[in-house]
Amino acid sequence: GESVGLHLPTLSVQEGDNSIINCAYSNSASDYFIWYKQESGKGPQFIIDIRSNMDKRQGQRVTVLLNKTVKHLSLQIAATQPGDSAVYFCAERGAFNKFYFGSGTKLNVKP
Amino acid sequence: EPEVTQTPSHQVTQMGQEVILRCVPISNHLYFYWYRQILGQKVEFLVSFYNNEISEKSEIFDDQFSVERPDGSNFTLKIRSTKLEDSAMYFCASSEHSGANVLTFGAGSRLTVL
């Protein structure tokens, strides 16, 4: 079956620095890859997505990079803020809108 | 901003008891989902629902689970006879259409089975 996993369980960064969260996936047939953010006590919240035929997509302070050769996905957060502290999940979209989530990376932003 | 609401926020039940978790999806959304997250683990797909029927379910969603949309607003997940391993956070989500990557999740219902 599909497998989406994360390289690091916890990432600590200084406020103002850039953050890079990585993810590996195994299902090359997924048409979209998505990043979700989960703050404590809340459900996952959509951040950004990227179609499988793209390499890069930028949002507000976030950039997602997709490397299909090595099946790697990353989320870059510019000028990380304390409000960015959360668990970040990568996910891939399968058939019938079935999303496969990775196990998450906890981002700690130090003031 | 529209949101998905879930009740109860936390339910404690005895093994073997029936549990119903309730969700009110966003009003103009047509696709509904249940996911669960065992403590410290990844978010897992359970079931998707459209046009009053299940469109996809995972191997977790066995005969003990059922979903229903009893009226125009509520979407429920029922576990008929809870097991210890059903203890988890259950998230309801909804989306506007089938191709949407933006699932709007509720805050979750924590189920503790003793």
JSON list of C-alpha atoms in Angstrom, two decimals:
[
{"chain": "A", "resi": 1, "resn": "GLY", "atom": "CA", "xyz": [0.00, 0.00, 0.00]},
{"chain": "A", "resi": 2, "resn": "GLU", "atom": "CA", "xyz": [0.89, 3.67, -0.05]},
{"chain": "A", "resi": 3, "resn": "SER", "atom": "CA", "xyz": [3.47, 4.91, 2.39]},
{"chain": "A", "resi": 4, "resn": "VAL", "atom": "CA", "xyz": [4.11, 8.49, 3.36]},
{"chain": "A", "resi": 5, "resn": "GLY", "atom": "CA", "xyz": [6.70, 9.08, 6.01]},
{"chain": "A", "resi": 6, "resn": "LEU", "atom": "CA", "xyz": [8.75, 11.86, 7.50]},
{"chain": "A", "resi": 7, "resn": "HIS", "atom": "CA", "xyz": [12.50, 12.00, 8.02]},
{"chain": "A", "resi": 8, "resn": "LEU", "atom": "CA", "xyz": [12.57, 13.83, 11.36]},
{"chain": "A", "resi": 9, "resn": "PRO", "atom": "CA", "xyz": [10.05, 13.68, 14.19]},
{"chain": "A", "resi": 10, "resn": "THR", "atom": "CA", "xyz": [11.06, 17.03, 15.74]},
{"chain": "A", "resi": 11, "resn": "LEU", "atom": "CA", "xyz": [12.59, 20.21, 14.34]},
{"chain": "A", "resi": 12, "resn": "SER", "atom": "CA", "xyz": [13.63, 23.17, 16.47]},
{"chain": "A", "resi": 13, "resn": "VAL", "atom": "CA", "xyz": [14.36, 26.52, 14.86]},
{"chain": "A", "resi": 14, "resn": "GLN", "atom": "CA", "xyz": [14.99, 30.04, 16.03]},
{"chain": "A", "resi": 15, "resn": "GLU", "atom": "CA", "xyz": [12.32, 32.62, 15.41]},
{"chain": "A", "resi": 16, "resn": "GLY", "atom": "CA", "xyz": [13.06, 34.41, 12.16]},
{"chain": "A", "resi": 17, "resn": "ASP", "atom": "CA", "xyz": [15.00, 31.53, 10.64]},
{"chain": "A", "resi": 18, "resn": "ASN", "atom": "CA", "xyz": [13.79, 29.49, 7.74]},
{"chain": "A", "resi": 19, "resn": "SER", "atom": "CA", "xyz": [12.42, 25.99, 8.37]},
{"chain": "A", "resi": 20, "resn": "ILE", "atom": "CA", "xyz": [12.57, 23.01, 6.09]},
{"chain": "A", "resi": 21, "resn": "ILE", "atom": "CA", "xyz": [10.39, 19.99, 6.78]},
{"chain": "A", "resi": 22, "resn": "ASN", "atom": "CA", "xyz": [10.96, 16.89, 4.71]},
{"chain": "A", "resi": 23, "resn": "CYS", "atom": "CA", "xyz": [8.80, 13.98, 3.67]},
{"chain": "A", "resi": 24, "resn": "ALA", "atom": "CA", "xyz": [9.27, 10.81, 1.65]},
{"chain": "A", "resi": 25, "resn": "TYR", "atom": "CA", "xyz": [6.52, 9.11, -0.27]},
{"chain": "A", "resi": 26, "resn": "SER", "atom": "CA", "xyz": [6.25, 5.81, -2.06]},
{"chain": "A", "resi": 27, "resn": "ASN", "atom": "CA", "xyz": [3.21, 6.02, -4.32]},
{"chain": "A", "resi": 28, "resn": "SER", "atom": "CA", "xyz": [4.22, 7.56, -7.63]},
{"chain": "A", "resi": 29, "resn": "ALA", "atom": "CA", "xyz": [0.62, 7.45, -8.86]},
{"chain": "A", "resi": 30, "resn": "SER", "atom": "CA", "xyz": [-0.62, 10.17, -6.50]},
{"chain": "A", "resi": 31, "resn": "ASP", "atom": "CA", "xyz": [-1.74, 13.24, -8.41]},
{"chain": "A", "resi": 32, "resn": "TYR", "atom": "CA", "xyz": [-1.43, 15.71, -5.56]},
{"chain": "A", "resi": 33, "resn": "PHE", "atom": "CA", "xyz": [0.75, 16.12, -2.52]},
{"chain": "A", "resi": 34, "resn": "ILE", "atom": "CA", "xyz": [-0.43, 18.28, 0.32]},
{"chain": "A", "resi": 35, "resn": "TRP", "atom": "CA", "xyz": [0.91, 19.78, 3.51]},
{"chain": "A", "resi": 36, "resn": "TYR", "atom": "CA", "xyz": [-1.26, 20.09, 6.58]},
{"chain": "A", "resi": 37, "resn": "LYS", "atom": "CA", "xyz": [-0.54, 21.78, 9.88]},
{"chain": "A", "resi": 38, "resn": "GLN", "atom": "CA", "xyz": [-1.96, 20.60, 13.18]},
{"chain": "A", "resi": 39, "resn": "GLU", "atom": "CA", "xyz": [-1.87, 22.87, 16.17]},
{"chain": "A", "resi": 40, "resn": "SER", "atom": "CA", "xyz": [-2.37, 21.46, 19.63]},
{"chain": "A", "resi": 41, "resn": "GLY", "atom": "CA", "xyz": [-5.99, 20.55, 20.27]},
{"chain": "A", "resi": 42, "resn": "LYS", "atom": "CA", "xyz": [-7.09, 21.22, 16.71]},
{"chain": "A", "resi": 43, "resn": "GLY", "atom": "CA", "xyz": [-7.68, 19.26, 13.55]},
{"chain": "A", "resi": 44, "resn": "PRO", "atom": "CA", "xyz": [-5.28, 19.37, 10.61]},
{"chain": "A", "resi": 45, "resn": "GLN", "atom": "CA", "xyz": [-5.37, 22.56, 8.59]},
{"chain": "A", "resi": 46, "resn": "PHE", "atom": "CA", "xyz": [-4.53, 22.80, 4.89]},
{"chain": "A", "resi": 47, "resn": "ILE", "atom": "CA", "xyz": [-1.37, 24.77, 4.10]},
{"chain": "A", "resi": 48, "resn": "ILE", "atom": "CA", "xyz": [-0.44, 24.21, 0.49]},
{"chain": "A", "resi": 49, "resn": "ASP", "atom": "CA", "xyz": [-0.61, 21.58, -2.21]},
{"chain": "A", "resi": 50, "resn": "ILE", "atom": "CA", "xyz": [1.35, 20.72, -5.31]},
{"chain": "A", "resi": 51, "resn": "ARG", "atom": "CA", "xyz": [0.31, 18.80, -8.37]},
{"chain": "A", "resi": 52, "resn": "SER", "atom": "CA", "xyz": [2.48, 15.86, -9.29]},
{"chain": "A", "resi": 53, "resn": "ASN", "atom": "CA", "xyz": [3.55, 17.46, -12.59]},
{"chain": "A", "resi": 54, "resn": "MET", "atom": "CA", "xyz": [5.07, 20.46, -10.80]},
{"chain": "A", "resi": 55, "resn": "ASP", "atom": "CA", "xyz": [8.41, 20.86, -9.01]},
{"chain": "A", "resi": 56, "resn": "LYS", "atom": "CA", "xyz": [7.73, 23.91, -6.92]},
{"chain": "A", "resi": 57, "resn": "ARG", "atom": "CA", "xyz": [4.85, 25.95, -5.66]},
{"chain": "A", "resi": 58, "resn": "GLN", "atom": "CA", "xyz": [4.92, 29.06, -3.52]},
{"chain": "A", "resi": 59, "resn": "GLY", "atom": "CA", "xyz": [2.41, 30.41, -1.10]},
{"chain": "A", "resi": 60, "resn": "GLN", "atom": "CA", "xyz": [2.54, 33.08, 1.52]},
{"chain": "A", "resi": 61, "resn": "ARG", "atom": "CA", "xyz": [5.82, 32.43, 3.39]},
{"chain": "A", "resi": 62, "resn": "VAL", "atom": "CA", "xyz": [5.67, 28.77, 2.40]},
{"chain": "A", "resi": 63, "resn": "THR", "atom": "CA", "xyz": [7.16, 26.89, -0.53]},
{"chain": "A", "resi": 64, "resn": "VAL", "atom": "CA", "xyz": [6.63, 23.25, -1.39]},
{"chain": "A", "resi": 65, "resn": "LEU", "atom": "CA", "xyz": [9.20, 21.38, -3.44]},
{"chain": "A", "resi": 66, "resn": "LEU", "atom": "CA", "xyz": [8.57, 18.06, -5.11]},
{"chain": "A", "resi": 67, "resn": "ASN", "atom": "CA", "xyz": [11.36, 15.82, -6.32]},
{"chain": "A", "resi": 68, "resn": "LYS", "atom": "CA", "xyz": [9.76, 12.92, -8.12]},
{"chain": "A", "resi": 69, "resn": "THR", "atom": "CA", "xyz": [13.08, 11.29, -8.93]},
{"chain": "A", "resi": 70, "resn": "VAL", "atom": "CA", "xyz": [13.75, 10.51, -5.29]},
{"chain": "A", "resi": 71, "resn": "LYS", "atom": "CA", "xyz": [10.10, 10.68, -4.17]},
{"chain": "A", "resi": 72, "resn": "HIS", "atom": "CA", "xyz": [10.75, 13.52, -1.80]},
{"chain": "A", "resi": 73, "resn": "LEU", "atom": "CA", "xyz": [8.57, 16.41, -0.71]},
{"chain": "A", "resi": 74, "resn": "SER", "atom": "CA", "xyz": [9.60, 19.38, 1.39]},
{"chain": "A", "resi": 75, "resn": "LEU", "atom": "CA", "xyz": [7.93, 22.35, 2.99]},
{"chain": "A", "resi": 76, "resn": "GLN", "atom": "CA", "xyz": [9.93, 25.52, 3.46]},
{"chain": "A", "resi": 77, "resn": "ILE", "atom": "CA", "xyz": [8.68, 28.16, 5.85]},
{"chain": "A", "resi": 78, "resn": "ALA", "atom": "CA", "xyz": [10.33, 31.55, 5.58]},
{"chain": "A", "resi": 79, "resn": "ALA", "atom": "CA", "xyz": [10.95, 33.72, 8.64]},
{"chain": "A", "resi": 80, "resn": "THR", "atom": "CA", "xyz": [9.46, 31.18, 11.02]},
{"chain": "A", "resi": 81, "resn": "GLN", "atom": "CA", "xyz": [7.25, 32.65, 13.70]},
{"chain": "A", "resi": 82, "resn": "PRO", "atom": "CA", "xyz": [6.11, 31.30, 17.08]},
{"chain": "A", "resi": 83, "resn": "GLY", "atom": "CA", "xyz": [2.66, 30.79, 15.56]},
{"chain": "A", "resi": 84, "resn": "ASP", "atom": "CA", "xyz": [4.17, 28.28, 13.17]},
{"chain": "A", "resi": 85, "resn": "SER", "atom": "CA", "xyz": [4.82, 25.88, 16.03]},
{"chain": "A", "resi": 86, "resn": "ALA", "atom": "CA", "xyz": [2.74, 22.81, 15.23]},
{"chain": "A", "resi": 87, "resn": "VAL", "atom": "CA", "xyz": [2.93, 19.31, 13.83]},
{"chain": "A", "resi": 88, "resn": "TYR", "atom": "CA", "xyz": [3.26, 19.27, 10.06]},
{"chain": "A", "resi": 89, "resn": "PHE", "atom": "CA", "xyz": [1.96, 16.38, 8.01]},
{"chain": "A", "resi": 90, "resn": "CYS", "atom": "CA", "xyz": [2.57, 15.65, 4.40]},
{"chain": "A", "resi": 91, "resn": "ALA", "atom": "CA", "xyz": [-0.19, 13.78, 2.63]},
{"chain": "A", "resi": 92, "resn": "GLU", "atom": "CA", "xyz": [-0.80, 12.31, -0.76]},
{"chain": "A", "resi": 93, "resn": "ARG", "atom": "CA", "xyz": [-4.15, 12.15, -2.44]},
{"chain": "A", "resi": 94, "resn": "GLY", "atom": "CA", "xyz": [-5.30, 8.81, -3.70]},
{"chain": "A", "resi": 95, "resn": "ALA", "atom": "CA", "xyz": [-8.46, 7.67, -5.39]},
{"chain": "A", "resi": 96, "resn": "PHE", "atom": "CA", "xyz": [-11.86, 8.79, -4.04]},
{"chain": "A", "resi": 97, "resn": "ASN", "atom": "CA", "xyz": [-10.17, 11.67, -2.26]},
{"chain": "A", "resi": 98, "resn": "LYS", "atom": "CA", "xyz": [-8.55, 9.25, 0.15]},
{"chain": "A", "resi": 99, "resn": "PHE", "atom": "CA", "xyz": [-5.63, 11.04, 1.77]},
{"chain": "A", "resi": 100, "resn": "TYR", "atom": "CA", "xyz": [-2.62, 9.21, 3.12]},
{"chain": "A", "resi": 101, "resn": "PHE", "atom": "CA", "xyz": [-0.90, 11.14, 5.87]},
{"chain": "A", "resi": 102, "resn": "GLY", "atom": "CA", "xyz": [2.65, 10.85, 7.06]},
{"chain": "A", "resi": 103, "resn": "SER", "atom": "CA", "xyz": [3.49, 10.50, 10.73]},
{"chain": "A", "resi": 104, "resn": "GLY", "atom": "CA", "xyz": [4.22, 14.18, 11.26]},
{"chain": "A", "resi": 105, "resn": "THR", "atom": "CA", "xyz": [7.10, 16.48, 12.19]},
{"chain": "A", "resi": 106, "resn": "LYS", "atom": "CA", "xyz": [6.80, 18.65, 15.23]},
{"chain": "A", "resi": 107, "resn": "LEU", "atom": "CA", "xyz": [8.15, 22.15, 14.63]},
{"chain": "A", "resi": 108, "resn": "ASN", "atom": "CA", "xyz": [9.29, 24.06, 17.71]},
{"chain": "A", "resi": 109, "resn": "VAL", "atom": "CA", "xyz": [10.00, 27.72, 17.18]},
{"chain": "A", "resi": 110, "resn": "LYS", "atom": "CA", "xyz": [12.25, 29.22, 19.84]},
{"chain": "A", "resi": 111, "resn": "PRO", "atom": "CA", "xyz": [11.85, 32.92, 20.57]},
{"chain": "B", "resi": 1, "resn": "GLU", "atom": "CA", "xyz": [-15.09, 31.55, 8.71]},
{"chain": "B", "resi": 2, "resn": "PRO", "atom": "CA", "xyz": [-17.15, 28.38, 8.31]},
{"chain": "B", "resi": 3, "resn": "GLU", "atom": "CA", "xyz": [-15.99, 25.45, 10.37]},
{"chain": "B", "resi": 4, "resn": "VAL", "atom": "CA", "xyz": [-16.67, 21.80, 10.96]},
{"chain": "B", "resi": 5, "resn": "THR", "atom": "CA", "xyz": [-17.99, 21.15, 14.44]},
{"chain": "B", "resi": 6, "resn": "GLN", "atom": "CA", "xyz": [-17.73, 17.87, 16.31]},
{"chain": "B", "resi": 7, "resn": "THR", "atom": "CA", "xyz": [-19.37, 16.56, 19.43]},
{"chain": "B", "resi": 8, "resn": "PRO", "atom": "CA", "xyz": [-18.51, 15.35, 21.97]},
{"chain": "B", "resi": 9, "resn": "SER", "atom": "CA", "xyz": [-15.01, 16.69, 22.39]},
{"chain": "B", "resi": 10, "resn": "HIS", "atom": "CA", "xyz": [-14.17, 13.78, 24.67]},
{"chain": "B", "resi": 11, "resn": "GLN", "atom": "CA", "xyz": [-16.03, 10.57, 25.41]},
{"chain": "B", "resi": 12, "resn": "VAL", "atom": "CA", "xyz": [-15.07, 7.84, 27.83]},
{"chain": "B", "resi": 13, "resn": "THR", "atom": "CA", "xyz": [-16.80, 4.51, 27.38]},
{"chain": "B", "resi": 14, "resn": "GLN", "atom": "CA", "xyz": [-16.58, 0.92, 28.53]},
{"chain": "B", "resi": 15, "resn": "MET", "atom": "CA", "xyz": [-15.38, -1.75, 26.15]},
{"chain": "B", "resi": 16, "resn": "GLY", "atom": "CA", "xyz": [-18.31, -3.27, 24.27]},
{"chain": "B", "resi": 17, "resn": "GLN", "atom": "CA", "xyz": [-20.47, -0.17, 24.43]},
{"chain": "B", "resi": 18, "resn": "GLU", "atom": "CA", "xyz": [-21.81, 1.66, 21.41]},
{"chain": "B", "resi": 19, "resn": "VAL", "atom": "CA", "xyz": [-20.54, 5.11, 20.64]},
{"chain": "B", "resi": 20, "resn": "ILE", "atom": "CA", "xyz": [-21.86, 7.75, 18.26]},
{"chain": "B", "resi": 21, "resn": "LEU", "atom": "CA", "xyz": [-19.66, 10.65, 17.26]},
{"chain": "B", "resi": 22, "resn": "ARG", "atom": "CA", "xyz": [-21.36, 13.60, 15.64]},
{"chain": "B", "resi": 23, "resn": "CYS", "atom": "CA", "xyz": [-20.21, 16.12, 13.09]},
{"chain": "B", "resi": 24, "resn": "VAL", "atom": "CA", "xyz": [-21.74, 19.13, 11.41]},
{"chain": "B", "resi": 25, "resn": "PRO", "atom": "CA", "xyz": [-19.86, 19.68, 8.14]},
{"chain": "B", "resi": 26, "resn": "ILE", "atom": "CA", "xyz": [-19.66, 22.99, 6.32]},
{"chain": "B", "resi": 27, "resn": "SER", "atom": "CA", "xyz": [-23.07, 23.68, 4.83]},
{"chain": "B", "resi": 28, "resn": "ASN", "atom": "CA", "xyz": [-22.19, 23.85, 1.14]},
{"chain": "B", "resi": 29, "resn": "HIS", "atom": "CA", "xyz": [-19.77, 20.94, 1.21]},
{"chain": "B", "resi": 30, "resn": "LEU", "atom": "CA", "xyz": [-20.80, 17.73, -0.47]},
{"chain": "B", "resi": 31, "resn": "TYR", "atom": "CA", "xyz": [-18.10, 15.26, 0.58]},
{"chain": "B", "resi": 32, "resn": "PHE", "atom": "CA", "xyz": [-17.63, 14.05, 4.11]},
{"chain": "B", "resi": 33, "resn": "TYR", "atom": "CA", "xyz": [-14.92, 12.03, 5.77]},
{"chain": "B", "resi": 34, "resn": "TRP", "atom": "CA", "xyz": [-13.90, 10.42, 9.00]},
{"chain": "B", "resi": 35, "resn": "TYR", "atom": "CA", "xyz": [-10.27, 10.06, 9.95]},
{"chain": "B", "resi": 36, "resn": "ARG", "atom": "CA", "xyz": [-8.74, 8.85, 13.17]},
{"chain": "B", "resi": 37, "resn": "GLN", "atom": "CA", "xyz": [-5.46, 9.48, 14.93]},
{"chain": "B", "resi": 38, "resn": "ILE", "atom": "CA", "xyz": [-4.21, 7.15, 17.60]},
{"chain": "B", "resi": 39, "resn": "LEU", "atom": "CA", "xyz": [-2.11, 9.08, 20.10]},
{"chain": "B", "resi": 40, "resn": "GLY", "atom": "CA", "xyz": [1.29, 9.88, 18.65]},
{"chain": "B", "resi": 41, "resn": "GLN", "atom": "CA", "xyz": [0.57, 8.22, 15.34]},
{"chain": "B", "resi": 42, "resn": "LYS", "atom": "CA", "xyz": [-0.41, 9.37, 11.88]},
{"chain": "B", "resi": 43, "resn": "VAL", "atom": "CA", "xyz": [-3.84, 10.48, 10.78]},
{"chain": "B", "resi": 44, "resn": "GLU", "atom": "CA", "xyz": [-5.58, 7.49, 9.15]},
{"chain": "B", "resi": 45, "resn": "PHE", "atom": "CA", "xyz": [-8.41, 7.49, 6.66]},
{"chain": "B", "resi": 46, "resn": "LEU", "atom": "CA", "xyz": [-11.56, 5.67, 7.72]},
{"chain": "B", "resi": 47, "resn": "VAL", "atom": "CA", "xyz": [-14.32, 6.49, 5.28]},
{"chain": "B", "resi": 48, "resn": "SER", "atom": "CA", "xyz": [-15.56, 8.97, 2.70]},
{"chain": "B", "resi": 49, "resn": "PHE", "atom": "CA", "xyz": [-19.22, 9.69, 2.05]},
{"chain": "B", "resi": 50, "resn": "TYR", "atom": "CA", "xyz": [-21.05, 11.35, -0.80]},
{"chain": "B", "resi": 51, "resn": "ASN", "atom": "CA", "xyz": [-24.64, 11.49, -1.95]},
{"chain": "B", "resi": 52, "resn": "ASN", "atom": "CA", "xyz": [-25.79, 9.52, 1.07]},
{"chain": "B", "resi": 53, "resn": "GLU", "atom": "CA", "xyz": [-23.53, 6.58, 0.52]},
{"chain": "B", "resi": 54, "resn": "ILE", "atom": "CA", "xyz": [-20.03, 5.44, 1.30]},
{"chain": "B", "resi": 55, "resn": "SER", "atom": "CA", "xyz": [-17.67, 6.11, -1.60]},
{"chain": "B", "resi": 56, "resn": "GLU", "atom": "CA", "xyz": [-14.54, 4.64, -0.08]},
{"chain": "B", "resi": 57, "resn": "LYS", "atom": "CA", "xyz": [-13.53, 2.95, 3.15]},
{"chain": "B", "resi": 58, "resn": "SER", "atom": "CA", "xyz": [-10.33, 1.63, 4.63]},
{"chain": "B", "resi": 59, "resn": "GLU", "atom": "CA", "xyz": [-9.58, -1.77, 6.11]},
{"chain": "B", "resi": 60, "resn": "ILE", "atom": "CA", "xyz": [-9.99, -0.18, 9.55]},
{"chain": "B", "resi": 61, "resn": "PHE", "atom": "CA", "xyz": [-13.64, 0.54, 8.78]},
{"chain": "B", "resi": 62, "resn": "ASP", "atom": "CA", "xyz": [-15.01, -2.93, 9.47]},
{"chain": "B", "resi": 63, "resn": "ASP", "atom": "CA", "xyz": [-18.53, -4.09, 10.31]},
{"chain": "B", "resi": 64, "resn": "GLN", "atom": "CA", "xyz": [-18.33, -2.44, 13.71]},
{"chain": "B", "resi": 65, "resn": "PHE", "atom": "CA", "xyz": [-18.28, 0.98, 12.08]},
{"chain": "B", "resi": 66, "resn": "SER", "atom": "CA", "xyz": [-21.07, 2.76, 10.28]},
{"chain": "B", "resi": 67, "resn": "VAL", "atom": "CA", "xyz": [-21.75, 6.28, 9.07]},
{"chain": "B", "resi": 68, "resn": "GLU", "atom": "CA", "xyz": [-24.97, 8.08, 8.53]},
{"chain": "B", "resi": 69, "resn": "ARG", "atom": "CA", "xyz": [-26.28, 11.44, 7.45]},
{"chain": "B", "resi": 70, "resn": "PRO", "atom": "CA", "xyz": [-29.63, 11.37, 9.24]},
{"chain": "B", "resi": 71, "resn": "ASP", "atom": "CA", "xyz": [-30.65, 14.89, 8.23]},
{"chain": "B", "resi": 72, "resn": "GLY", "atom": "CA", "xyz": [-29.36, 17.75, 6.16]},
{"chain": "B", "resi": 73, "resn": "SER", "atom": "CA", "xyz": [-26.70, 18.81, 8.60]},
{"chain": "B", "resi": 74, "resn": "ASN", "atom": "CA", "xyz": [-25.36, 15.99, 10.77]},
{"chain": "B", "resi": 75, "resn": "PHE", "atom": "CA", "xyz": [-22.87, 13.32, 9.80]},
{"chain": "B", "resi": 76, "resn": "THR", "atom": "CA", "xyz": [-22.33, 10.58, 12.34]},
{"chain": "B", "resi": 77, "resn": "LEU", "atom": "CA", "xyz": [-19.84, 7.80, 12.99]},
{"chain": "B", "resi": 78, "resn": "LYS", "atom": "CA", "xyz": [-21.09, 4.87, 15.02]},
{"chain": "B", "resi": 79, "resn": "ILE", "atom": "CA", "xyz": [-18.94, 2.21, 16.60]},
{"chain": "B", "resi": 80, "resn": "ARG", "atom": "CA", "xyz": [-21.22, -0.64, 17.62]},
{"chain": "B", "resi": 81, "resn": "SER", "atom": "CA", "xyz": [-19.09, -2.47, 20.16]},
{"chain": "B", "resi": 82, "resn": "THR", "atom": "CA", "xyz": [-16.01, -0.52, 21.13]},
{"chain": "B", "resi": 83, "resn": "LYS", "atom": "CA", "xyz": [-12.65, -2.16, 21.68]},
{"chain": "B", "resi": 84, "resn": "LEU", "atom": "CA", "xyz": [-9.67, -0.87, 23.58]},
{"chain": "B", "resi": 85, "resn": "GLU", "atom": "CA", "xyz": [-7.85, -0.24, 20.32]},
{"chain": "B", "resi": 86, "resn": "ASP", "atom": "CA", "xyz": [-10.61, 2.10, 19.17]},
{"chain": "B", "resi": 87, "resn": "SER", "atom": "CA", "xyz": [-9.24, 4.69, 21.58]},
{"chain": "B", "resi": 88, "resn": "ALA", "atom": "CA", "xyz": [-8.15, 7.57, 19.38]},
{"chain": "B", "resi": 89, "resn": "MET", "atom": "CA", "xyz": [-8.97, 11.07, 18.22]},
{"chain": "B", "resi": 90, "resn": "TYR", "atom": "CA", "xyz": [-11.62, 10.94, 15.52]},
{"chain": "B", "resi": 91, "resn": "PHE", "atom": "CA", "xyz": [-11.67, 13.75, 13.01]},
{"chain": "B", "resi": 92, "resn": "CYS", "atom": "CA", "xyz": [-14.53, 14.64, 10.76]},
{"chain": "B", "resi": 93, "resn": "ALA", "atom": "CA", "xyz": [-13.76, 16.55, 7.58]},
{"chain": "B", "resi": 94, "resn": "SER", "atom": "CA", "xyz": [-15.63, 17.91, 4.62]},
{"chain": "B", "resi": 95, "resn": "SER", "atom": "CA", "xyz": [-14.80, 19.24, 1.18]},
{"chain": "B", "resi": 96, "resn": "GLU", "atom": "CA", "xyz": [-16.63, 21.07, -1.55]},
{"chain": "B", "resi": 97, "resn": "HIS", "atom": "CA", "xyz": [-16.01, 18.61, -4.30]},
{"chain": "B", "resi": 98, "resn": "SER", "atom": "CA", "xyz": [-14.30, 15.34, -5.00]},
{"chain": "B", "resi": 99, "resn": "GLY", "atom": "CA", "xyz": [-11.13, 16.85, -6.40]},
{"chain": "B", "resi": 100, "resn": "ALA", "atom": "CA", "xyz": [-10.51, 19.16, -3.50]},
{"chain": "B", "resi": 101, "resn": "ASN", "atom": "CA", "xyz": [-7.24, 18.98, -1.61]},
{"chain": "B", "resi": 102, "resn": "VAL", "atom": "CA", "xyz": [-8.58, 21.29, 1.01]},
{"chain": "B", "resi": 103, "resn": "LEU", "atom": "CA", "xyz": [-10.27, 19.15, 3.56]},
{"chain": "B", "resi": 104, "resn": "THR", "atom": "CA", "xyz": [-11.68, 21.21, 6.40]},
{"chain": "B", "resi": 105, "resn": "PHE", "atom": "CA", "xyz": [-11.25, 19.25, 9.60]},
{"chain": "B", "resi": 106, "resn": "GLY", "atom": "CA", "xyz": [-13.09, 19.57, 12.83]},
{"chain": "B", "resi": 107, "resn": "ALA", "atom": "CA", "xyz": [-11.27, 19.81, 16.14]},
{"chain": "B", "resi": 108, "resn": "GLY", "atom": "CA", "xyz": [-11.84, 16.12, 16.78]},
{"chain": "B", "resi": 109, "resn": "SER", "atom": "CA", "xyz": [-13.58, 13.87, 19.27]},
{"chain": "B", "resi": 110, "resn": "ARG", "atom": "CA", "xyz": [-11.33, 12.03, 21.65]},
{"chain": "B", "resi": 111, "resn": "LEU", "atom": "CA", "xyz": [-12.60, 8.54, 22.40]},
{"chain": "B", "resi": 112, "resn": "THR", "atom": "CA", "xyz": [-11.24, 6.67, 25.37]},
{"chain": "B", "resi": 113, "resn": "VAL", "atom": "CA", "xyz": [-12.28, 3.02, 25.72]},
{"chain": "B", "resi": 114, "resn": "LEU", "atom": "CA", "xyz": [-11.71, 1.47, 29.14]}
]
